[in-house]
Coordinates of C-alpha atoms in Angstrom, one line a residue:
V1 CA 0.0 0.1 0.0
Q2 CA 1.3 3.4 -0.9
L3 CA -0.3 6.8 -0.3
V4 CA 1.5 9.9 -1.5
E5 CA 0.1 13.3 -0.4
S6 CA 0.8 16.6 -2.2
G7 CA -0.6 20.2 -2.2
G8 CA 0.4 21.4 1.3
G9 CA 2.2 24.6 1.8
M10 CA 2.0 28.0 3.6
V11 CA -1.2 29.9 3.1
Q12 CA -2.6 33.0 4.6
V13 CA -5.7 33.0 6.9
G14 CA -8.8 32.9 4.7
G15 CA -7.2 31.1 1.9
S16 CA -7.9 27.8 0.3
L17 CA -5.9 24.6 -0.3
R18 CA -6.4 21.5 -2.4
L19 CA -4.6 18.4 -1.0
S20 CA -4.3 15.4 -3.2
C21 CA -3.4 11.8 -2.5
A22 CA -2.2 9.2 -5.1
A23 CA -3.0 5.7 -4.0
S24 CA -1.4 2.5 -5.3
G25 CA -0.7 -1.1 -4.2
F26 CA -4.3 -2.0 -3.4
T27 CA -7.6 -1.8 -5.1
F28 CA -8.4 1.8 -4.3
S29 CA -12.1 1.6 -5.4
E30 CA -12.8 -1.1 -2.8
Y31 CA -11.9 0.9 0.2
D32 CA -13.2 3.8 2.1
M33 CA -10.6 6.5 2.5
A34 CA -10.1 9.5 5.0
W35 CA -8.0 12.5 5.8
V36 CA -6.5 12.8 9.2
R37 CA -4.3 15.6 10.6
Q38 CA -1.8 15.9 13.3
V39 CA -0.3 18.6 15.4
P40 CA 2.7 17.7 17.5
G41 CA 1.5 17.1 21.0
K42 CA -2.2 17.3 20.1
G43 CA -3.1 13.8 18.8
T44 CA -4.8 12.8 15.6
D45 CA -7.8 14.5 14.1
Y46 CA -10.0 12.4 11.8
I47 CA -11.5 15.2 9.7
A48 CA -13.1 13.6 6.7
A49 CA -13.9 10.3 5.0
I50 CA -15.6 9.1 1.9
S51 CA -17.0 5.7 1.1
A52 CA -15.5 3.4 -1.6
H53 CA -17.7 4.5 -4.4
G54 CA -18.0 8.1 -3.1
G55 CA -21.7 8.1 -2.3
T56 CA -21.2 8.7 1.4
T57 CA -19.1 11.3 3.2
Y58 CA -18.3 12.1 6.8
Y59 CA -16.9 15.5 8.2
K60 CA -15.8 16.2 11.7
P61 CA -18.5 18.7 12.9
S62 CA -15.7 21.1 14.0
T63 CA -14.6 21.6 10.3
G64 CA -17.7 23.8 10.0
G65 CA -18.5 23.1 6.4
R66 CA -15.0 24.3 5.3
V67 CA -13.8 20.9 4.1
T68 CA -14.8 18.8 1.1
I69 CA -13.5 15.3 0.4
S70 CA -13.8 13.7 -3.0
R71 CA -12.3 10.8 -5.0
D72 CA -11.5 9.8 -8.4
N73 CA -11.5 5.9 -8.6
A74 CA -10.4 6.0 -12.3
K75 CA -7.3 7.8 -11.2
N76 CA -6.8 6.3 -7.8
T77 CA -6.8 9.8 -6.3
L78 CA -8.3 11.3 -3.1
V79 CA -8.7 15.0 -2.7
L80 CA -9.4 17.4 0.2
L81 CA -10.4 20.9 -0.3
I82 CA -10.2 23.4 2.6
D83 CA -11.7 26.7 2.4
S84 CA -11.4 29.8 4.8
L85 CA -8.3 28.5 6.4
K86 CA -7.7 29.3 10.0
P87 CA -4.5 29.3 12.1
E88 CA -5.8 26.2 13.9
D89 CA -5.8 24.3 10.6
T90 CA -2.0 24.3 10.7
A91 CA -1.1 20.6 11.0
R92 CA 0.5 17.7 8.9
Y93 CA -2.3 16.2 6.8
Y94 CA -2.4 12.5 6.0
C95 CA -4.3 10.4 3.5
A96 CA -5.4 7.3 5.2
R97 CA -7.1 4.1 4.3
V98 CA -10.1 3.4 6.5
Q99 CA -10.2 0.2 8.4
S100 CA -13.6 0.7 10.2
W101 CA -16.0 3.3 9.0
R102 CA -18.0 3.1 12.3
L103 CA -15.0 3.3 14.6
K104 CA -13.2 5.8 12.4
T105 CA -10.0 3.7 12.4
T106 CA -7.4 3.6 9.7
D107 CA -4.7 1.0 8.8
Y108 CA -2.4 2.8 6.4
W109 CA -1.2 6.4 6.1
G110 CA 0.9 8.3 3.7
Q111 CA 3.9 10.4 4.8
G112 CA 1.7 13.5 5.0
T113 CA 1.9 17.1 3.7
Q114 CA 2.3 20.1 5.9
V115 CA -0.1 22.9 5.9
T116 CA 0.8 26.1 7.7
V117 CA -1.7 29.0 8.0
S118 CA -0.2 32.3 8.7
S119 CA -2.0 35.4 9.8

């Protein structure tokens, strides 16, 4: 399983970002996928997930409608759009394969992409 994220960087407050994840080594269209983020010392935040065929999504309520997850199974790609970025969105963002939709657990992560929001 390989998950490779891209699209992070430094953005000003109020800006937007598009994060992408290229998946390989497994049948992408058969797995639910998620985005998680980590801030050193603050644990892991499971912020969005999408079902295998894209028909169902989950968003952590605290994201406040600013996040959109999508996928392209033909291209083995997962995308996360984040609007109206806030300083508290600063984190390392990881693409993850979902292990349990109900329990919000994951089994594989990529190496992550850093997002830094500056005021």
